[in-house]
Amino acid sequence: MSHPTHRPRRLRRSVALRRLVAETRPTVDGLVLPLFIAPGSGVERPIAAMPGVRQLSVDRAVEECRGVADLGIPAVILFGIPEQKDAMGSSAWAADGIVQRAIVAIKKAVPELIVITDVCLCEYTDHGHCGIVGRGEVQNDPTLELLARQAVSHAQAGADMVAPSDMMDGRVGAIRSALDRAELPQVPIMSYAAKYASAFYGPFREAAGSTPQFGDRRGYQMDPANAREALHEVALDIEQGADIVMVKPALPYLDVIQQVRARFDVPVAAYAVSGEYAMIKAAAAAGMLDEERAMLEAHTAIVRAGASIVLTYFAKELARLLVR
Ligand code: PBG
């Protein structure tokens, strides 16, 4: 038996050696924590399928944001649960809407924290679709103006960044020009550029009360079979003025994250969605896997694939483990 010249195991023999040669070193810098904002005050409503995640009223969200900033997490993304819904989702752009009030309160209390807002109508429409419905279908072009109104209203309330998640064609361009017209050219757009029609959004729809009342979202969100189409979507969004592009979900789409990273030179974000969180939580609760290790491994894989920004419900737990 000859001794092999190459022994990759040499560099795996201790924690210190493994640290020294690690290729991927996730830090808190790229973490974004999603928050669900509910009406009322003193409200902390647990979400059954997402243990540890709660809907928070504005006052409680402010407290949460103080803790988030103390952990060194740079940003939150806000989702609103409005008091009223209608066919157009009109509370989405109300100056005193739930998200608008949360933005004002959070920016006042924790000005250094980046407040990103999800721009989409599904939480605000009574039918639960991401745009206006006509002839049994989500109408693309009439929806654009409403999304633009919502984005401008968030930015006027003080949002640092807007993140359209509706998947209408042309919405990044419509939002960019509306922001520019409103004299808000400095507000960046993080587009959910490659957003798939995914079963992994299940728990979110409970959290945000946004389950479609008929049909599904396959007429606007992407087919999980397609990766080249994701590159086309990303190219279109960058052309229309997206500053950051997102792939969503994250773990089942690492190949897409990797290709977007390789092909484009803007920052790439990935959204580790509600179902990814719920899977780890449920398996850990059943004693089937080690929660902390599974969480870290999944997160490291998403960063390794090429995401420098990760939206994750594990942001606080990760921040306690990762270096600043
Ligand atoms: C709104 C939106 C969804 C998510 C983020 N923004 C739900 C959907 O498209 O049905 C999912 C986030 C998650 O599952 O954590 N359109």
JSON list of C-alpha atoms in Angstrom, two decimals, residues 31-189:
[
{"chain": "A", "resi": 31, "resn": "LEU", "atom": "CA", "xyz": [-29.54, 38.46, 7.78]},
{"chain": "A", "resi": 32, "resn": "VAL", "atom": "CA", "xyz": [-33.08, 39.80, 7.36]},
{"chain": "A", "resi": 33, "resn": "LEU", "atom": "CA", "xyz": [-35.86, 38.86, 9.82]},
{"chain": "A", "resi": 34, "resn": "PRO", "atom": "CA", "xyz": [-39.45, 38.76, 8.50]},
{"chain": "A", "resi": 35, "resn": "LEU", "atom": "CA", "xyz": [-42.10, 40.27, 10.83]},
{"chain": "A", "resi": 36, "resn": "PHE", "atom": "CA", "xyz": [-45.90, 39.98, 10.66]},
{"chain": "A", "resi": 37, "resn": "ILE", "atom": "CA", "xyz": [-47.64, 43.13, 11.85]},
{"chain": "A", "resi": 38, "resn": "ALA", "atom": "CA", "xyz": [-51.18, 42.79, 13.27]},
{"chain": "A", "resi": 39, "resn": "PRO", "atom": "CA", "xyz": [-53.74, 45.40, 14.40]},
{"chain": "A", "resi": 40, "resn": "GLY", "atom": "CA", "xyz": [-54.25, 46.26, 18.05]},
{"chain": "A", "resi": 41, "resn": "SER", "atom": "CA", "xyz": [-51.76, 46.70, 20.85]},
{"chain": "A", "resi": 42, "resn": "GLY", "atom": "CA", "xyz": [-50.06, 44.23, 23.14]},
{"chain": "A", "resi": 43, "resn": "VAL", "atom": "CA", "xyz": [-50.75, 41.50, 20.57]},
{"chain": "A", "resi": 44, "resn": "GLU", "atom": "CA", "xyz": [-48.38, 38.52, 20.26]},
{"chain": "A", "resi": 45, "resn": "ARG", "atom": "CA", "xyz": [-50.26, 35.82, 18.39]},
{"chain": "A", "resi": 46, "resn": "PRO", "atom": "CA", "xyz": [-48.39, 32.55, 17.85]},
{"chain": "A", "resi": 47, "resn": "ILE", "atom": "CA", "xyz": [-48.48, 30.91, 14.42]},
{"chain": "A", "resi": 48, "resn": "ALA", "atom": "CA", "xyz": [-49.20, 27.21, 14.86]},
{"chain": "A", "resi": 49, "resn": "ALA", "atom": "CA", "xyz": [-47.11, 25.94, 11.95]},
{"chain": "A", "resi": 50, "resn": "MET", "atom": "CA", "xyz": [-44.15, 28.22, 12.79]},
{"chain": "A", "resi": 51, "resn": "PRO", "atom": "CA", "xyz": [-43.17, 27.66, 16.42]},
{"chain": "A", "resi": 52, "resn": "GLY", "atom": "CA", "xyz": [-41.38, 30.74, 17.76]},
{"chain": "A", "resi": 53, "resn": "VAL", "atom": "CA", "xyz": [-42.88, 33.11, 15.16]},
{"chain": "A", "resi": 54, "resn": "ARG", "atom": "CA", "xyz": [-45.73, 35.42, 16.18]},
{"chain": "A", "resi": 55, "resn": "GLN", "atom": "CA", "xyz": [-47.90, 38.11, 14.68]},
{"chain": "A", "resi": 56, "resn": "LEU", "atom": "CA", "xyz": [-47.05, 41.31, 16.55]},
{"chain": "A", "resi": 57, "resn": "SER", "atom": "CA", "xyz": [-48.93, 44.56, 17.01]},
{"chain": "A", "resi": 58, "resn": "VAL", "atom": "CA", "xyz": [-46.97, 47.72, 16.22]},
{"chain": "A", "resi": 59, "resn": "ASP", "atom": "CA", "xyz": [-45.92, 48.32, 19.85]},
{"chain": "A", "resi": 60, "resn": "ARG", "atom": "CA", "xyz": [-44.65, 44.76, 20.21]},
{"chain": "A", "resi": 61, "resn": "ALA", "atom": "CA", "xyz": [-42.93, 44.91, 16.82]},
{"chain": "A", "resi": 62, "resn": "VAL", "atom": "CA", "xyz": [-41.00, 47.96, 18.00]},
{"chain": "A", "resi": 63, "resn": "GLU", "atom": "CA", "xyz": [-39.79, 46.03, 21.06]},
{"chain": "A", "resi": 64, "resn": "GLU", "atom": "CA", "xyz": [-38.87, 43.09, 18.85]},
{"chain": "A", "resi": 65, "resn": "CYS", "atom": "CA", "xyz": [-36.89, 45.42, 16.56]},
{"chain": "A", "resi": 66, "resn": "ARG", "atom": "CA", "xyz": [-34.85, 46.77, 19.47]},
{"chain": "A", "resi": 67, "resn": "GLY", "atom": "CA", "xyz": [-33.79, 43.20, 20.28]},
{"chain": "A", "resi": 68, "resn": "VAL", "atom": "CA", "xyz": [-33.12, 42.47, 16.61]},
{"chain": "A", "resi": 69, "resn": "ALA", "atom": "CA", "xyz": [-30.83, 45.50, 16.33]},
{"chain": "A", "resi": 70, "resn": "ASP", "atom": "CA", "xyz": [-29.05, 44.55, 19.57]},
{"chain": "A", "resi": 71, "resn": "LEU", "atom": "CA", "xyz": [-28.24, 41.17, 18.02]},
{"chain": "A", "resi": 72, "resn": "GLY", "atom": "CA", "xyz": [-26.54, 42.98, 15.13]},
{"chain": "A", "resi": 73, "resn": "ILE", "atom": "CA", "xyz": [-29.14, 41.95, 12.54]},
{"chain": "A", "resi": 74, "resn": "PRO", "atom": "CA", "xyz": [-29.16, 44.76, 9.96]},
{"chain": "A", "resi": 75, "resn": "ALA", "atom": "CA", "xyz": [-32.69, 44.50, 8.58]},
{"chain": "A", "resi": 76, "resn": "VAL", "atom": "CA", "xyz": [-36.30, 43.38, 8.97]},
{"chain": "A", "resi": 77, "resn": "ILE", "atom": "CA", "xyz": [-38.94, 42.87, 6.28]},
{"chain": "A", "resi": 78, "resn": "LEU", "atom": "CA", "xyz": [-42.53, 43.73, 7.18]},
{"chain": "A", "resi": 79, "resn": "PHE", "atom": "CA", "xyz": [-45.75, 41.95, 6.20]},
{"chain": "A", "resi": 80, "resn": "GLY", "atom": "CA", "xyz": [-49.10, 43.48, 7.14]},
{"chain": "A", "resi": 81, "resn": "ILE", "atom": "CA", "xyz": [-52.29, 41.88, 8.41]},
{"chain": "A", "resi": 82, "resn": "PRO", "atom": "CA", "xyz": [-54.86, 44.61, 7.71]},
{"chain": "A", "resi": 83, "resn": "GLU", "atom": "CA", "xyz": [-58.11, 45.27, 9.56]},
{"chain": "A", "resi": 84, "resn": "GLN", "atom": "CA", "xyz": [-60.09, 45.21, 6.34]},
{"chain": "A", "resi": 85, "resn": "LYS", "atom": "CA", "xyz": [-59.77, 43.55, 2.97]},
{"chain": "A", "resi": 86, "resn": "ASP", "atom": "CA", "xyz": [-61.48, 44.34, -0.33]},
{"chain": "A", "resi": 87, "resn": "ALA", "atom": "CA", "xyz": [-61.26, 43.35, -3.98]},
{"chain": "A", "resi": 88, "resn": "MET", "atom": "CA", "xyz": [-58.56, 45.95, -4.75]},
{"chain": "A", "resi": 89, "resn": "GLY", "atom": "CA", "xyz": [-56.55, 45.58, -1.55]},
{"chain": "A", "resi": 90, "resn": "SER", "atom": "CA", "xyz": [-56.95, 49.30, -0.90]},
{"chain": "A", "resi": 91, "resn": "SER", "atom": "CA", "xyz": [-55.64, 49.22, 2.68]},
{"chain": "A", "resi": 92, "resn": "ALA", "atom": "CA", "xyz": [-52.27, 48.32, 1.14]},
{"chain": "A", "resi": 93, "resn": "TRP", "atom": "CA", "xyz": [-51.61, 51.94, 0.23]},
{"chain": "A", "resi": 94, "resn": "ALA", "atom": "CA", "xyz": [-53.49, 53.71, 3.06]},
{"chain": "A", "resi": 95, "resn": "ALA", "atom": "CA", "xyz": [-51.24, 56.33, 4.66]},
{"chain": "A", "resi": 96, "resn": "ASP", "atom": "CA", "xyz": [-52.35, 55.02, 8.07]},
{"chain": "A", "resi": 97, "resn": "GLY", "atom": "CA", "xyz": [-52.25, 51.35, 7.00]},
{"chain": "A", "resi": 98, "resn": "ILE", "atom": "CA", "xyz": [-50.83, 48.70, 9.28]},
{"chain": "A", "resi": 99, "resn": "VAL", "atom": "CA", "xyz": [-47.40, 48.51, 7.62]},
{"chain": "A", "resi": 100, "resn": "GLN", "atom": "CA", "xyz": [-47.16, 52.28, 7.23]},
{"chain": "A", "resi": 101, "resn": "ARG", "atom": "CA", "xyz": [-47.77, 52.75, 10.98]},
{"chain": "A", "resi": 102, "resn": "ALA", "atom": "CA", "xyz": [-45.22, 50.07, 11.80]},
{"chain": "A", "resi": 103, "resn": "ILE", "atom": "CA", "xyz": [-42.59, 51.72, 9.58]},
{"chain": "A", "resi": 104, "resn": "VAL", "atom": "CA", "xyz": [-43.03, 55.09, 11.31]},
{"chain": "A", "resi": 105, "resn": "ALA", "atom": "CA", "xyz": [-42.86, 53.56, 14.80]},
{"chain": "A", "resi": 106, "resn": "ILE", "atom": "CA", "xyz": [-39.86, 51.32, 14.09]},
{"chain": "A", "resi": 107, "resn": "LYS", "atom": "CA", "xyz": [-37.83, 54.01, 12.30]},
{"chain": "A", "resi": 108, "resn": "LYS", "atom": "CA", "xyz": [-38.48, 56.38, 15.21]},
{"chain": "A", "resi": 109, "resn": "ALA", "atom": "CA", "xyz": [-37.45, 53.89, 17.90]},
{"chain": "A", "resi": 110, "resn": "VAL", "atom": "CA", "xyz": [-34.63, 52.06, 16.08]},
{"chain": "A", "resi": 111, "resn": "PRO", "atom": "CA", "xyz": [-33.44, 54.36, 13.28]},
{"chain": "A", "resi": 112, "resn": "GLU", "atom": "CA", "xyz": [-30.34, 52.30, 12.48]},
{"chain": "A", "resi": 113, "resn": "LEU", "atom": "CA", "xyz": [-32.38, 49.21, 11.60]},
{"chain": "A", "resi": 114, "resn": "ILE", "atom": "CA", "xyz": [-33.12, 48.84, 7.86]},
{"chain": "A", "resi": 115, "resn": "VAL", "atom": "CA", "xyz": [-36.87, 48.51, 7.32]},
{"chain": "A", "resi": 116, "resn": "ILE", "atom": "CA", "xyz": [-37.77, 46.65, 4.12]},
{"chain": "A", "resi": 117, "resn": "THR", "atom": "CA", "xyz": [-41.41, 46.18, 3.14]},
{"chain": "A", "resi": 118, "resn": "ASP", "atom": "CA", "xyz": [-43.05, 43.39, 1.18]},
{"chain": "A", "resi": 119, "resn": "VAL", "atom": "CA", "xyz": [-45.02, 44.92, -1.68]},
{"chain": "A", "resi": 120, "resn": "CYS", "atom": "CA", "xyz": [-47.90, 42.66, -2.72]},
{"chain": "A", "resi": 121, "resn": "LEU", "atom": "CA", "xyz": [-51.68, 42.76, -2.59]},
{"chain": "A", "resi": 122, "resn": "CYS", "atom": "CA", "xyz": [-52.42, 39.21, -1.38]},
{"chain": "A", "resi": 123, "resn": "GLU", "atom": "CA", "xyz": [-52.58, 40.12, 2.29]},
{"chain": "A", "resi": 124, "resn": "TYR", "atom": "CA", "xyz": [-55.01, 42.96, 1.52]},
{"chain": "A", "resi": 125, "resn": "THR", "atom": "CA", "xyz": [-57.39, 41.48, -1.07]},
{"chain": "A", "resi": 126, "resn": "ASP", "atom": "CA", "xyz": [-60.52, 39.60, 0.02]},
{"chain": "A", "resi": 127, "resn": "HIS", "atom": "CA", "xyz": [-59.84, 36.94, -2.66]},
{"chain": "A", "resi": 128, "resn": "GLY", "atom": "CA", "xyz": [-56.23, 36.49, -1.49]},
{"chain": "A", "resi": 129, "resn": "HIS", "atom": "CA", "xyz": [-54.61, 36.90, -4.92]},
{"chain": "A", "resi": 130, "resn": "CYS", "atom": "CA", "xyz": [-51.58, 39.11, -5.50]},
{"chain": "A", "resi": 131, "resn": "GLY", "atom": "CA", "xyz": [-53.36, 41.40, -7.96]},
{"chain": "A", "resi": 132, "resn": "ILE", "atom": "CA", "xyz": [-56.76, 42.55, -9.21]},
{"chain": "A", "resi": 133, "resn": "VAL", "atom": "CA", "xyz": [-59.00, 39.74, -10.44]},
{"chain": "A", "resi": 134, "resn": "GLY", "atom": "CA", "xyz": [-61.08, 40.08, -13.60]},
{"chain": "A", "resi": 135, "resn": "ARG", "atom": "CA", "xyz": [-62.56, 37.41, -15.87]},
{"chain": "A", "resi": 136, "resn": "GLY", "atom": "CA", "xyz": [-61.42, 34.78, -13.33]},
{"chain": "A", "resi": 137, "resn": "GLU", "atom": "CA", "xyz": [-57.78, 35.77, -13.76]},
{"chain": "A", "resi": 138, "resn": "VAL", "atom": "CA", "xyz": [-55.26, 38.07, -12.10]},
{"chain": "A", "resi": 139, "resn": "GLN", "atom": "CA", "xyz": [-55.03, 41.13, -14.35]},
{"chain": "A", "resi": 140, "resn": "ASN", "atom": "CA", "xyz": [-51.42, 42.13, -14.88]},
{"chain": "A", "resi": 141, "resn": "ASP", "atom": "CA", "xyz": [-51.38, 45.72, -16.09]},
{"chain": "A", "resi": 142, "resn": "PRO", "atom": "CA", "xyz": [-54.15, 47.19, -13.90]},
{"chain": "A", "resi": 143, "resn": "THR", "atom": "CA", "xyz": [-52.34, 45.70, -10.88]},
{"chain": "A", "resi": 144, "resn": "LEU", "atom": "CA", "xyz": [-49.09, 47.56, -11.63]},
{"chain": "A", "resi": 145, "resn": "GLU", "atom": "CA", "xyz": [-50.47, 50.94, -10.67]},
{"chain": "A", "resi": 146, "resn": "LEU", "atom": "CA", "xyz": [-51.73, 49.63, -7.32]},
{"chain": "A", "resi": 147, "resn": "LEU", "atom": "CA", "xyz": [-48.40, 48.02, -6.49]},
{"chain": "A", "resi": 148, "resn": "ALA", "atom": "CA", "xyz": [-46.67, 51.29, -7.35]},
{"chain": "A", "resi": 149, "resn": "ARG", "atom": "CA", "xyz": [-49.04, 53.16, -5.03]},
{"chain": "A", "resi": 150, "resn": "GLN", "atom": "CA", "xyz": [-48.31, 50.70, -2.23]},
{"chain": "A", "resi": 151, "resn": "ALA", "atom": "CA", "xyz": [-44.54, 50.98, -2.72]},
{"chain": "A", "resi": 152, "resn": "VAL", "atom": "CA", "xyz": [-44.64, 54.80, -2.76]},
{"chain": "A", "resi": 153, "resn": "SER", "atom": "CA", "xyz": [-46.81, 54.83, 0.35]},
{"chain": "A", "resi": 154, "resn": "HIS", "atom": "CA", "xyz": [-44.30, 52.58, 2.19]},
{"chain": "A", "resi": 155, "resn": "ALA", "atom": "CA", "xyz": [-41.39, 54.77, 1.10]},
{"chain": "A", "resi": 156, "resn": "GLN", "atom": "CA", "xyz": [-43.24, 57.95, 2.13]},
{"chain": "A", "resi": 157, "resn": "ALA", "atom": "CA", "xyz": [-43.78, 56.42, 5.58]},
{"chain": "A", "resi": 158, "resn": "GLY", "atom": "CA", "xyz": [-40.01, 55.94, 5.79]},
{"chain": "A", "resi": 159, "resn": "ALA", "atom": "CA", "xyz": [-39.29, 52.44, 4.46]},
{"chain": "A", "resi": 160, "resn": "ASP", "atom": "CA", "xyz": [-35.63, 52.05, 3.56]},
{"chain": "A", "resi": 161, "resn": "MET", "atom": "CA", "xyz": [-36.27, 49.54, 0.78]},
{"chain": "A", "resi": 162, "resn": "VAL", "atom": "CA", "xyz": [-39.27, 48.00, -0.99]},
{"chain": "A", "resi": 163, "resn": "ALA", "atom": "CA", "xyz": [-39.53, 44.36, -2.05]},
{"chain": "A", "resi": 164, "resn": "PRO", "atom": "CA", "xyz": [-42.20, 43.48, -4.63]},
{"chain": "A", "resi": 165, "resn": "SER", "atom": "CA", "xyz": [-43.27, 39.84, -4.31]},
{"chain": "A", "resi": 166, "resn": "ASP", "atom": "CA", "xyz": [-46.33, 39.74, -6.59]},
{"chain": "A", "resi": 167, "resn": "MET", "atom": "CA", "xyz": [-44.67, 38.42, -9.79]},
{"chain": "A", "resi": 168, "resn": "MET", "atom": "CA", "xyz": [-46.63, 40.68, -12.15]},
{"chain": "A", "resi": 169, "resn": "ASP", "atom": "CA", "xyz": [-44.75, 41.42, -15.37]},
{"chain": "A", "resi": 170, "resn": "GLY", "atom": "CA", "xyz": [-43.26, 44.90, -15.42]},
{"chain": "A", "resi": 171, "resn": "ARG", "atom": "CA", "xyz": [-43.80, 45.75, -11.79]},
{"chain": "A", "resi": 172, "resn": "VAL", "atom": "CA", "xyz": [-40.20, 46.68, -11.02]},
{"chain": "A", "resi": 173, "resn": "GLY", "atom": "CA", "xyz": [-40.24, 49.30, -13.78]},
{"chain": "A", "resi": 174, "resn": "ALA", "atom": "CA", "xyz": [-43.64, 50.61, -12.67]},
{"chain": "A", "resi": 175, "resn": "ILE", "atom": "CA", "xyz": [-42.49, 50.90, -9.05]},
{"chain": "A", "resi": 176, "resn": "ARG", "atom": "CA", "xyz": [-39.16, 52.47, -10.02]},
{"chain": "A", "resi": 177, "resn": "SER", "atom": "CA", "xyz": [-40.76, 55.22, -12.06]},
{"chain": "A", "resi": 178, "resn": "ALA", "atom": "CA", "xyz": [-43.45, 55.85, -9.41]},
{"chain": "A", "resi": 179, "resn": "LEU", "atom": "CA", "xyz": [-40.76, 56.19, -6.72]},
{"chain": "A", "resi": 180, "resn": "ASP", "atom": "CA", "xyz": [-38.77, 58.53, -8.94]},
{"chain": "A", "resi": 181, "resn": "ARG", "atom": "CA", "xyz": [-41.87, 60.65, -9.68]},
{"chain": "A", "resi": 182, "resn": "ALA", "atom": "CA", "xyz": [-42.57, 60.84, -5.94]},
{"chain": "A", "resi": 183, "resn": "GLU", "atom": "CA", "xyz": [-39.02, 62.19, -5.48]},
{"chain": "A", "resi": 184, "resn": "LEU", "atom": "CA", "xyz": [-37.87, 59.02, -3.77]},
{"chain": "A", "resi": 185, "resn": "PRO", "atom": "CA", "xyz": [-35.11, 57.99, -6.21]},
{"chain": "A", "resi": 186, "resn": "GLN", "atom": "CA", "xyz": [-32.84, 56.88, -3.34]},
{"chain": "A", "resi": 187, "resn": "VAL", "atom": "CA", "xyz": [-35.12, 54.02, -2.25]},
{"chain": "A", "resi": 188, "resn": "PRO", "atom": "CA", "xyz": [-33.76, 50.67, -3.50]},
{"chain": "A", "resi": 189, "resn": "ILE", "atom": "CA", "xyz": [-35.90, 47.86, -4.88]}
]
